[in-house]
Amino acid sequence: VRLDRQAAEPLAAQLERELRSAVRSGRLRPGTPLPSTRSLARQLDVSRGLVVGAYSQLRAEGYLVFSQGAPPRVAATIAAPVEPAWDAPRPQPRFNLRPELPDFGSFPRDEWLRSYRAALKRAPDRVFGYGDARGSGALRSELAAYLGRARGVAAFADHIVVSGGFAQAIGLVCGVLRGEGRRTLAVEDPGHSAVRRVCERAGLTIVPVPVDDEGLDPELLAATGAEAVLLTPAHQFPTGVVLSAPRRSALVAWAAETGGLLIEDDYDAEYRYDRAPVGALQGLAPEHVFYLGSASKTLAPTLRLGWIVPPPRYVRPLVDEVLETIFAAPHLEQQAFGDFVARGELDRHLRRMRLLYRRRRDALVRALGRELPLAEIRGIAAGLYLVAAFPDGYDEPRLLAAAEARGIAVAGVGEHRLDTRGPAALLLGYGRLHETALRAAAGELREAVAAASA
Ligand SMILES: Cc1ncc(COP(=O)(O)O)c(C=O)c1O
């Protein structure tokens, strides 16, 4: 034990800290007897009271045990910490073409700061509590108007529940479904693998339903007997197709006839480049649809902002689910987001981003036409990525490995498949890279494809 008499830290605190760290690091092993207070005080040339104080603090914390007539000992239950094993962070890729990401560099920092500052200034003190379990009332009002206007969602502010992103929203909805005894959830195949895992975690049995050029097939859904279905109607992840009008009607009819529930993941519908986005399925059948949205594509994933518009009879169970799992989602961020939407900043940002992403998409499509003419480019009408499908004979894992070896981060369709088969296909995100970098990435991809097929 070393004490520094020049240090600002009081000797008693130093002694406690030294002893605690000796136990924690294993230098003082479990069961080891310690010197008596008198003897340690003499060795360290401090008062006995100081040692008594340190020993009794460590006893209160559980590091030391005292027993009658014996020296204090290090508690037998203390285990030396094990160095945690954690993978080293991956090096940043040279070209990040992951399909899910918006352009971080375009985050409207100044506008967000203005809204956050305004929200913080205006917020009554009660905002620092848990607040309404549905989330900030001001944001819910803005969302009801925005979702009605931009996505054709039939929403009342009182019936919206704000969550920590889509991921938390789907977990809450799955909890509600389980709570009322539903056990099976149909998902699109291919469909987002991470989202599927969240639903499995929530205790639902996943039933894959194939997706074709019109989206998920309602007849195949009906044949599964599933009690709910999760789907991405506006822009199917990962194929990029839009759910056709006949299928929308067929799915609503399925829900009405069987009591099945439709869960709509509207994750990136705001980005549609050739015409107005296809409206939400929820608008057709608010009684049967849980509508889920997120700010992760329009602004940034780190905000962890998402929302649920449930069928009206599910508002109460959903609120109970919030109260019994997360208590509440952070209100201050919600107030800021509400201000941001109210000022028209979200609309402005989206207008700016649509132009930017469209230019990036066009640059990537042109570059792929030059560099990889053998790949069929699909799903370019909307979203933040496109699909490059390869002819027979190309192996997707090899393509992915060759891309990674060249510093290109991409995803393949394969990781999102359950039972379906299909051609090797890469999901190429164009959201994060400017046009010059996208052209360079396409050239690099050509080399990767050549290496993978050698
Ligand atoms: C299909 C799909 N749904 C939803 C999300 C959004 O999730 P969150 O709002 O939790 O960031 C993503 C993000 O990658 C996604 O790909």
Short mmCIF file of C-alpha atoms and ligand atoms in Angstrom, two decimals:
data_model
loop_
_atom_site.label_atom_id
_atom_site.label_comp_id
_atom_site.label_asym_id
_atom_site.label_seq_id
_atom_site.Cartn_x
_atom_site.Cartn_y
_atom_site.Cartn_z
CA VAL A 1 0.00 0.00 0.00
CA ARG A 2 1.42 3.31 -1.05
CA LEU A 3 0.23 6.60 0.39
CA ASP A 4 1.19 9.95 -1.10
CA ARG A 5 1.25 12.66 1.53
CA GLN A 6 1.63 15.42 -1.09
CA ALA A 7 -1.49 14.37 -3.01
CA ALA A 8 -4.74 16.32 -2.76
CA GLU A 9 -6.67 13.12 -2.13
CA PRO A 10 -7.12 12.55 1.61
CA LEU A 11 -5.05 9.69 3.12
CA ALA A 12 -8.18 7.80 4.18
CA ALA A 13 -9.52 7.80 0.61
CA GLN A 14 -6.10 6.73 -0.70
CA LEU A 15 -5.92 3.83 1.70
CA GLU A 16 -9.40 2.64 0.79
CA ARG A 17 -8.63 2.88 -2.90
CA GLU A 18 -5.30 1.05 -2.57
CA LEU A 19 -6.84 -1.79 -0.59
CA ARG A 20 -9.83 -2.07 -2.89
CA SER A 21 -7.69 -2.23 -5.98
CA ALA A 22 -5.36 -4.79 -4.36
CA VAL A 23 -8.38 -7.04 -3.78
CA ARG A 24 -9.88 -6.40 -7.20
CA SER A 25 -6.66 -7.06 -9.06
CA GLY A 26 -6.09 -10.30 -7.17
CA ARG A 27 -2.93 -9.04 -5.41
CA LEU A 28 -4.80 -9.72 -2.18
CA ARG A 29 -6.40 -13.09 -2.80
CA PRO A 30 -9.75 -14.23 -1.33
CA GLY A 31 -9.32 -15.38 2.28
CA THR A 32 -6.03 -13.51 2.80
CA PRO A 33 -5.73 -12.15 6.39
CA LEU A 34 -4.94 -8.44 6.69
CA PRO A 35 -2.76 -6.86 9.37
CA SER A 36 -4.59 -5.62 12.43
CA THR A 37 -5.61 -1.97 12.36
CA ARG A 38 -2.97 -1.18 14.96
CA SER A 39 -0.18 -2.86 13.03
CA LEU A 40 -1.12 -1.35 9.63
CA ALA A 41 -1.44 2.10 11.20
CA ARG A 42 2.08 1.72 12.60
CA GLN A 43 3.50 0.47 9.27
CA LEU A 44 1.96 3.36 7.34
CA ASP A 45 2.56 5.91 10.04
CA VAL A 46 -1.09 7.00 10.10
CA SER A 47 -3.65 7.13 12.88
CA ARG A 48 -5.36 3.90 13.82
CA GLY A 49 -8.74 5.61 13.33
CA LEU A 50 -7.89 6.14 9.68
CA VAL A 51 -7.26 2.41 9.15
CA VAL A 52 -10.39 1.49 11.11
CA GLY A 53 -12.38 3.80 8.82
CA ALA A 54 -10.91 2.28 5.64
CA TYR A 55 -11.47 -1.30 6.84
CA SER A 56 -15.06 -0.67 7.80
CA GLN A 57 -15.80 1.03 4.46
CA LEU A 58 -14.41 -2.01 2.61
CA ARG A 59 -16.34 -4.30 4.87
CA ALA A 60 -19.56 -2.40 4.04
CA GLU A 61 -18.78 -2.81 0.36
CA GLY A 62 -18.26 -6.55 0.78
CA TYR A 63 -14.50 -6.69 0.14
CA LEU A 64 -13.49 -7.59 3.70
CA VAL A 65 -15.05 -9.82 6.35
CA PHE A 66 -14.51 -9.48 10.08
CA SER A 67 -14.98 -12.24 12.58
CA GLN A 68 -14.59 -12.28 16.35
CA GLY A 69 -11.04 -12.85 17.53
CA ALA A 70 -9.56 -13.20 14.02
CA PRO A 71 -7.83 -10.74 11.71
CA PRO A 72 -9.92 -9.10 8.96
CA ARG A 73 -9.83 -11.18 5.78
CA VAL A 74 -10.45 -10.60 2.12
CA ALA A 75 -13.95 -11.97 1.43
CA ALA A 76 -13.89 -15.49 0.01
CA THR A 77 -16.46 -14.59 -2.63
CA ILE A 78 -14.35 -12.01 -4.46
CA ALA A 79 -13.35 -13.11 -7.93
CA ALA A 80 -10.49 -11.46 -9.77
CA PRO A 81 -11.80 -9.78 -12.91
CA VAL A 82 -11.25 -11.55 -16.20
CA GLU A 83 -9.90 -9.47 -19.05
CA PRO A 84 -12.89 -9.18 -21.39
CA ALA A 85 -12.46 -10.73 -24.81
CA TRP A 86 -13.74 -8.30 -27.41
CA ASP A 87 -13.06 -8.25 -31.12
CA ALA A 88 -10.84 -5.40 -32.20
CA PRO A 89 -12.91 -2.83 -34.11
CA ARG A 90 -12.89 -3.54 -37.81
CA PRO A 91 -10.88 -1.06 -39.83
CA GLN A 92 -13.09 1.47 -41.62
CA PRO A 93 -13.74 0.20 -45.16
CA ARG A 94 -12.36 2.24 -48.04
CA PHE A 95 -15.81 2.27 -49.61
CA ASN A 96 -18.86 1.87 -47.38
CA LEU A 97 -21.67 0.55 -49.56
CA ARG A 98 -23.72 -0.99 -46.73
CA PRO A 99 -27.33 -0.71 -47.84
CA GLU A 100 -28.96 0.69 -44.71
CA LEU A 101 -27.09 3.92 -44.16
CA PRO A 102 -28.04 7.53 -44.87
CA ASP A 103 -25.41 10.20 -45.47
CA PHE A 104 -24.07 11.05 -42.03
CA GLY A 105 -22.23 14.10 -43.38
CA SER A 106 -25.57 15.66 -44.41
CA PHE A 107 -27.07 15.53 -40.93
CA PRO A 108 -28.60 19.01 -40.43
CA ARG A 109 -26.56 19.81 -37.35
CA ASP A 110 -27.41 23.51 -37.11
CA GLU A 111 -31.13 23.00 -37.60
CA TRP A 112 -31.17 20.12 -35.13
CA LEU A 113 -29.26 22.19 -32.61
CA ARG A 114 -31.77 25.03 -32.99
CA SER A 115 -34.66 22.63 -32.38
CA TYR A 116 -32.92 20.93 -29.48
CA ARG A 117 -32.11 24.26 -27.88
CA ALA A 118 -35.68 25.48 -28.35
CA ALA A 119 -37.07 22.23 -26.94
CA LEU A 120 -34.79 22.40 -23.92
CA LYS A 121 -35.63 26.04 -23.24
CA ARG A 122 -39.36 25.67 -23.65
CA ALA A 123 -39.79 22.32 -21.96
CA PRO A 124 -41.64 22.44 -18.65
CA ASP A 125 -39.82 20.76 -15.78
CA ARG A 126 -42.01 17.69 -16.01
CA VAL A 127 -40.25 16.78 -19.28
CA PHE A 128 -37.36 15.55 -17.13
CA GLY A 129 -39.59 12.83 -15.71
CA TYR A 130 -40.91 9.80 -17.59
CA GLY A 131 -43.84 11.60 -19.13
CA ASP A 132 -46.65 10.11 -21.14
CA ALA A 133 -45.78 6.51 -22.05
CA ARG A 134 -46.92 7.22 -25.61
CA GLY A 135 -44.20 9.86 -25.97
CA SER A 136 -44.22 13.64 -26.31
CA GLY A 137 -47.66 14.99 -27.12
CA ALA A 138 -46.20 17.78 -29.27
CA LEU A 139 -44.28 15.29 -31.38
CA ARG A 140 -47.27 12.98 -31.71
CA SER A 141 -49.35 15.88 -33.06
CA GLU A 142 -46.65 16.72 -35.60
CA LEU A 143 -46.28 13.07 -36.57
CA ALA A 144 -50.02 12.61 -37.06
CA ALA A 145 -50.04 15.53 -39.50
CA TYR A 146 -46.79 14.54 -41.23
CA LEU A 147 -47.70 10.87 -41.65
CA GLY A 148 -51.13 11.79 -43.00
CA ARG A 149 -49.64 14.25 -45.47
CA ALA A 150 -46.53 12.38 -46.56
CA ARG A 151 -47.55 8.74 -46.22
CA GLY A 152 -51.35 8.63 -46.30
CA VAL A 153 -51.42 7.20 -42.78
CA ALA A 154 -54.68 7.62 -40.86
CA ALA A 155 -53.32 8.64 -37.47
CA PHE A 156 -54.58 10.53 -34.43
CA ALA A 157 -51.98 12.01 -32.12
CA ASP A 158 -53.52 10.20 -29.17
CA HIS A 159 -53.06 6.85 -30.89
CA ILE A 160 -49.37 7.17 -31.73
CA VAL A 161 -46.67 5.59 -29.57
CA VAL A 162 -43.11 6.89 -29.94
CA SER A 163 -40.26 4.41 -29.52
CA GLY A 164 -36.49 4.09 -29.69
CA GLY A 165 -36.33 3.43 -33.43
CA PHE A 166 -38.03 0.74 -35.45
CA ALA A 167 -36.09 -1.97 -33.62
CA GLN A 168 -37.67 -1.09 -30.29
CA ALA A 169 -41.05 -0.54 -31.95
CA ILE A 170 -41.14 -4.03 -33.45
CA GLY A 171 -40.05 -5.53 -30.13
CA LEU A 172 -42.94 -3.76 -28.40
CA VAL A 173 -45.45 -4.88 -31.03
CA CYS A 174 -44.21 -8.49 -30.83
CA GLY A 175 -44.63 -8.30 -27.04
CA VAL A 176 -48.24 -7.19 -27.49
CA LEU A 177 -48.93 -10.01 -29.97
CA ARG A 178 -47.48 -12.56 -27.59
CA GLY A 179 -49.46 -11.04 -24.75
CA GLU A 180 -52.68 -11.82 -26.56
CA GLY A 181 -51.58 -15.35 -27.33
CA ARG A 182 -50.34 -15.04 -30.91
CA ARG A 183 -47.36 -17.25 -31.56
CA THR A 184 -46.55 -17.17 -35.27
CA LEU A 185 -45.30 -14.26 -37.33
CA ALA A 186 -44.91 -14.49 -41.09
CA VAL A 187 -42.00 -12.54 -42.59
CA GLU A 188 -40.87 -11.77 -46.10
CA ASP A 189 -38.29 -14.16 -47.56
CA PRO A 190 -35.90 -12.61 -48.29
CA GLY A 191 -36.43 -10.09 -45.50
CA HIS A 192 -34.19 -8.18 -43.11
CA SER A 193 -32.32 -10.76 -41.03
CA ALA A 194 -31.64 -8.49 -38.05
CA VAL A 195 -35.28 -7.46 -37.84
CA ARG A 196 -36.29 -11.13 -37.93
CA ARG A 197 -33.99 -11.84 -35.02
CA VAL A 198 -35.66 -9.14 -32.93
CA CYS A 199 -39.02 -10.85 -33.51
CA GLU A 200 -37.60 -14.28 -32.64
CA ARG A 201 -36.13 -12.84 -29.46
CA ALA A 202 -39.58 -11.60 -28.54
CA GLY A 203 -40.70 -15.23 -28.56
CA LEU A 204 -42.54 -15.47 -31.89
CA THR A 205 -42.12 -18.35 -34.30
CA ILE A 206 -41.01 -17.05 -37.67
CA VAL A 207 -42.68 -18.35 -40.83
CA PRO A 208 -41.06 -17.31 -44.11
CA VAL A 209 -43.25 -16.33 -47.08
CA PRO A 210 -41.60 -15.88 -50.49
CA VAL A 211 -41.42 -12.46 -52.17
CA ASP A 212 -41.62 -12.06 -55.96
CA ASP A 213 -41.83 -9.05 -58.29
CA GLU A 214 -45.11 -7.94 -56.71
CA GLY A 215 -43.96 -8.35 -53.10
CA LEU A 216 -45.10 -10.92 -50.57
CA ASP A 217 -47.54 -13.51 -51.92
CA PRO A 218 -50.85 -13.40 -49.96
CA GLU A 219 -51.90 -16.91 -51.05
CA LEU A 220 -48.73 -18.41 -49.71
CA LEU A 221 -49.22 -16.35 -46.54
CA ALA A 222 -52.75 -17.72 -46.08
CA ALA A 223 -51.41 -21.26 -46.44
CA THR A 224 -49.01 -20.81 -43.52
CA GLY A 225 -51.76 -20.14 -40.95
CA ALA A 226 -49.59 -17.37 -39.43
CA GLU A 227 -51.36 -14.98 -37.05
CA ALA A 228 -49.56 -11.83 -38.16
CA VAL A 229 -47.25 -10.75 -40.96
CA LEU A 230 -44.39 -8.24 -41.02
CA LEU A 231 -43.77 -6.58 -44.35
CA THR A 232 -42.11 -3.65 -46.15
CA PRO A 233 -44.80 -2.63 -48.68
CA ALA A 234 -43.38 0.66 -50.01
CA HIS A 235 -39.90 -0.68 -50.70
CA GLN A 236 -39.30 -4.31 -49.96
CA PHE A 237 -36.09 -5.01 -48.09
CA PRO A 238 -33.91 -6.34 -49.70
CA THR A 239 -35.36 -6.89 -53.21
CA GLY A 240 -36.54 -3.28 -53.66
CA VAL A 241 -39.93 -4.23 -55.15
CA VAL A 242 -43.18 -2.40 -54.30
CA LEU A 243 -46.16 -4.38 -53.01
CA SER A 244 -48.67 -4.39 -55.89
CA ALA A 245 -52.21 -2.98 -55.56
CA PRO A 246 -53.94 -6.40 -55.95
CA ARG A 247 -51.73 -7.84 -53.24
CA ARG A 248 -52.46 -4.91 -50.93
CA SER A 249 -56.16 -5.65 -51.28
CA ALA A 250 -55.60 -9.38 -50.87
CA LEU A 251 -53.62 -8.82 -47.67
CA VAL A 252 -56.29 -6.57 -46.20
CA ALA A 253 -58.90 -9.22 -47.09
CA TRP A 254 -56.73 -11.88 -45.40
CA ALA A 255 -56.57 -9.75 -42.24
CA ALA A 256 -60.31 -9.09 -42.25
CA GLU A 257 -61.20 -12.76 -42.78
CA THR A 258 -58.72 -14.41 -40.44
CA GLY A 259 -58.18 -11.75 -37.78
CA GLY A 260 -54.53 -11.74 -38.81
CA LEU A 261 -52.53 -8.55 -38.23
CA LEU A 262 -50.45 -6.65 -40.78
CA ILE A 263 -47.28 -5.00 -39.47
CA GLU A 264 -45.99 -2.40 -41.91
CA ASP A 265 -42.30 -1.47 -41.74
CA ASP A 266 -42.20 1.87 -43.60
CA TYR A 267 -38.47 2.31 -43.12
CA ASP A 268 -37.38 4.42 -46.10
CA ALA A 269 -40.45 5.25 -48.18
CA GLU A 270 -39.66 8.98 -48.20
CA TYR A 271 -36.95 8.32 -50.76
CA ARG A 272 -38.74 7.63 -54.01
CA TYR A 273 -37.11 9.17 -57.05
CA ASP A 274 -39.29 8.69 -60.10
CA ARG A 275 -42.68 9.69 -58.70
CA ALA A 276 -44.47 10.28 -55.40
CA PRO A 277 -43.90 7.51 -52.87
CA VAL A 278 -46.48 4.75 -52.77
CA GLY A 279 -48.80 5.47 -49.84
CA ALA A 280 -48.80 3.36 -46.71
CA LEU A 281 -50.84 0.18 -46.52
CA GLN A 282 -52.14 1.41 -43.16
CA GLY A 283 -54.30 4.05 -44.88
CA LEU A 284 -56.33 1.24 -46.47
CA ALA A 285 -57.07 -0.64 -43.28
CA PRO A 286 -56.20 1.17 -40.03
CA GLU A 287 -58.11 -1.50 -38.09
CA HIS A 288 -55.76 -4.25 -39.21
CA VAL A 289 -52.38 -2.56 -39.57
CA PHE A 290 -49.62 -1.66 -37.13
CA TYR A 291 -47.75 1.10 -38.97
CA LEU A 292 -44.08 1.47 -37.91
CA GLY A 293 -41.79 4.30 -38.98
CA SER A 294 -38.30 5.52 -38.16
CA ALA A 295 -36.04 8.56 -38.43
CA SER A 296 -33.02 6.34 -39.10
CA LYS A 297 -33.06 6.85 -42.89
CA THR A 298 -34.47 10.35 -43.06
CA LEU A 299 -32.09 11.72 -40.40
CA ALA A 300 -29.78 9.31 -38.58
CA PRO A 301 -29.91 5.97 -36.75
CA THR A 302 -28.25 7.43 -33.67
CA LEU A 303 -31.36 9.49 -32.85
CA ARG A 304 -33.17 6.20 -32.08
CA LEU A 305 -36.51 7.70 -33.00
CA GLY A 306 -39.35 5.57 -34.27
CA TRP A 307 -43.13 5.48 -33.98
CA ILE A 308 -46.04 3.11 -34.04
CA VAL A 309 -49.57 3.76 -35.24
CA PRO A 310 -51.40 0.68 -33.99
CA PRO A 311 -54.98 -0.35 -34.73
CA PRO A 312 -56.98 1.72 -32.19
CA ARG A 313 -57.81 -1.28 -29.97
CA TYR A 314 -54.09 -1.93 -29.51
CA VAL A 315 -53.14 1.50 -28.14
CA ARG A 316 -53.80 0.48 -24.53
CA PRO A 317 -51.93 -2.86 -24.69
CA LEU A 318 -49.04 -1.11 -26.42
CA VAL A 319 -48.86 1.52 -23.68
CA ASP A 320 -48.84 -1.28 -21.10
CA GLU A 321 -46.03 -2.94 -23.02
CA VAL A 322 -44.03 0.32 -22.88
CA LEU A 323 -44.69 0.71 -19.16
CA GLU A 324 -43.66 -2.87 -18.45
CA THR A 325 -40.51 -2.97 -20.58
CA ILE A 326 -38.84 0.40 -21.14
CA PHE A 327 -40.96 2.74 -18.91
CA ALA A 328 -40.64 5.52 -21.50
CA ALA A 329 -38.62 6.65 -24.52
CA PRO A 330 -36.49 9.83 -24.11
CA HIS A 331 -38.80 12.85 -24.29
CA LEU A 332 -36.25 15.60 -24.81
CA GLU A 333 -35.14 14.21 -28.18
CA GLN A 334 -38.80 13.80 -29.07
CA GLN A 335 -39.54 17.42 -28.23
CA ALA A 336 -36.61 18.46 -30.39
CA PHE A 337 -37.83 16.30 -33.26
CA GLY A 338 -41.33 17.74 -32.85
CA ASP A 339 -39.92 21.25 -33.16
CA PHE A 340 -37.83 20.15 -36.16
CA VAL A 341 -40.91 18.82 -37.97
CA ALA A 342 -43.01 21.85 -36.98
CA ARG A 343 -40.46 24.28 -38.42
CA GLY A 344 -40.61 22.46 -41.76
CA GLU A 345 -37.01 21.30 -41.36
CA LEU A 346 -37.81 17.65 -42.02
CA ASP A 347 -39.53 18.49 -45.30
CA ARG A 348 -36.64 20.77 -46.30
CA HIS A 349 -34.06 18.15 -45.38
CA LEU A 350 -35.92 15.47 -47.35
CA ARG A 351 -36.16 17.66 -50.43
CA ARG A 352 -32.41 18.27 -50.26
CA MET A 353 -31.59 14.62 -49.64
CA ARG A 354 -33.82 13.30 -52.43
CA LEU A 355 -31.85 15.36 -54.94
CA LEU A 356 -28.53 14.31 -53.45
CA TYR A 357 -29.39 10.60 -53.32
CA ARG A 358 -30.87 10.65 -56.78
CA ARG A 359 -27.60 12.06 -58.18
CA ARG A 360 -25.64 9.43 -56.29
CA ARG A 361 -27.91 6.65 -57.46
CA ASP A 362 -27.59 7.80 -61.08
CA ALA A 363 -23.81 7.96 -60.77
CA LEU A 364 -23.66 4.44 -59.36
CA VAL A 365 -26.04 3.02 -61.97
CA ARG A 366 -23.98 4.57 -64.77
CA ALA A 367 -20.69 3.40 -63.27
CA LEU A 368 -21.99 -0.15 -62.81
CA GLY A 369 -23.21 -0.12 -66.43
CA ARG A 370 -19.62 0.57 -67.47
CA GLU A 371 -17.75 -1.57 -64.96
CA LEU A 372 -20.09 -4.52 -64.43
CA PRO A 373 -22.30 -4.83 -67.50
CA LEU A 374 -22.99 -8.49 -66.68
CA ALA A 375 -24.85 -7.55 -63.46
CA GLU A 376 -28.56 -6.82 -63.68
CA ILE A 377 -29.38 -3.67 -61.72
CA ARG A 378 -32.71 -3.77 -59.90
CA GLY A 379 -34.66 -1.82 -57.30
CA ILE A 380 -33.46 1.65 -58.25
CA ALA A 381 -36.78 3.49 -57.90
CA ALA A 382 -36.55 4.11 -54.17
CA GLY A 383 -34.48 3.85 -51.02
CA LEU A 384 -30.77 4.19 -50.37
CA TYR A 385 -29.41 1.13 -52.19
CA LEU A 386 -29.82 -0.88 -55.36
CA VAL A 387 -29.54 -4.57 -56.11
CA ALA A 388 -26.89 -5.93 -58.48
CA ALA A 389 -27.89 -9.46 -59.50
CA PHE A 390 -25.31 -11.75 -61.09
CA PRO A 391 -25.78 -14.48 -63.73
CA ASP A 392 -25.65 -18.18 -62.86
CA GLY A 393 -22.24 -19.42 -61.83
CA TYR A 394 -21.38 -16.49 -59.53
CA ASP A 395 -21.05 -17.36 -55.88
CA GLU A 396 -22.30 -14.71 -53.46
CA PRO A 397 -20.05 -15.54 -50.48
CA ARG A 398 -17.02 -15.38 -52.79
CA LEU A 399 -18.15 -12.04 -54.19
CA LEU A 400 -18.58 -10.68 -50.66
CA ALA A 401 -15.19 -11.95 -49.55
CA ALA A 402 -13.48 -10.49 -52.63
CA ALA A 403 -15.21 -7.14 -52.03
CA GLU A 404 -14.17 -7.10 -48.39
CA ALA A 405 -10.59 -7.91 -49.34
CA ARG A 406 -10.62 -4.74 -51.46
CA GLY A 407 -11.96 -2.57 -48.67
CA ILE A 408 -15.54 -2.49 -49.93
CA ALA A 409 -18.26 -3.03 -47.33
CA VAL A 410 -21.39 -4.49 -48.96
CA ALA A 411 -24.15 -6.89 -48.04
CA GLY A 412 -25.57 -9.76 -50.07
CA VAL A 413 -29.17 -10.84 -50.47
CA GLY A 414 -28.23 -14.30 -49.22
CA GLU A 415 -27.84 -13.24 -45.57
CA HIS A 416 -31.48 -12.14 -45.65
CA ARG A 417 -32.88 -15.38 -47.09
CA LEU A 418 -34.52 -18.19 -45.15
CA ASP A 419 -35.91 -20.83 -47.54
CA THR A 420 -35.88 -19.08 -50.89
CA ARG A 421 -33.11 -19.42 -53.47
CA GLY A 422 -32.05 -16.88 -56.05
CA PRO A 423 -29.11 -15.52 -58.01
CA ALA A 424 -26.05 -14.11 -56.28
CA ALA A 425 -26.90 -10.47 -55.62
CA LEU A 426 -25.20 -7.57 -53.87
CA LEU A 427 -27.01 -4.75 -52.09
CA LEU A 428 -25.10 -1.61 -52.95
CA GLY A 429 -25.84 1.43 -50.78
CA TYR A 430 -25.16 4.78 -52.42
CA GLY A 431 -26.30 7.00 -49.56
CA ARG A 432 -22.96 7.68 -47.92
CA LEU A 433 -20.55 8.23 -50.82
CA HIS A 434 -20.27 11.16 -53.17
CA GLU A 435 -20.27 10.54 -56.89
CA THR A 436 -16.51 10.38 -57.44
CA ALA A 437 -16.16 7.81 -54.66
CA LEU A 438 -19.06 5.78 -56.07
CA ARG A 439 -17.33 5.66 -59.46
CA ALA A 440 -14.10 4.53 -57.82
CA ALA A 441 -16.03 1.94 -55.78
CA ALA A 442 -17.61 0.53 -58.96
CA GLY A 443 -14.15 0.15 -60.50
CA GLU A 444 -12.95 -1.62 -57.38
CA LEU A 445 -16.03 -3.86 -57.46
CA ARG A 446 -15.18 -4.89 -61.02
CA GLU A 447 -11.79 -6.09 -59.73
CA ALA A 448 -13.47 -7.92 -56.85
CA VAL A 449 -15.91 -9.68 -59.19
CA ALA A 450 -13.04 -10.67 -61.49
CA ALA A 451 -11.13 -12.09 -58.53
CA ALA A 452 -14.18 -13.97 -57.25
CA SER A 453 -14.85 -15.61 -60.59
CA ALA A 454 -11.21 -16.48 -61.37
C1 LIG B 1 -35.88 -3.10 -43.12
C2 LIG B 1 -35.54 -2.11 -42.06
N1 LIG B 1 -36.46 -1.72 -41.21
C3 LIG B 1 -36.21 -0.81 -40.24
C4 LIG B 1 -34.97 -0.26 -40.10
C5 LIG B 1 -34.76 0.84 -39.09
O1 LIG B 1 -34.43 0.43 -37.87
P1 LIG B 1 -34.20 1.48 -36.69
O2 LIG B 1 -35.29 2.50 -36.75
O3 LIG B 1 -34.27 0.67 -35.45
O4 LIG B 1 -32.86 2.11 -36.90
C6 LIG B 1 -33.96 -0.68 -40.93
C7 LIG B 1 -32.60 -0.16 -40.72
O5 LIG B 1 -31.63 -0.63 -41.21
C8 LIG B 1 -34.25 -1.60 -41.95
O6 LIG B 1 -33.31 -1.97 -42.83
#
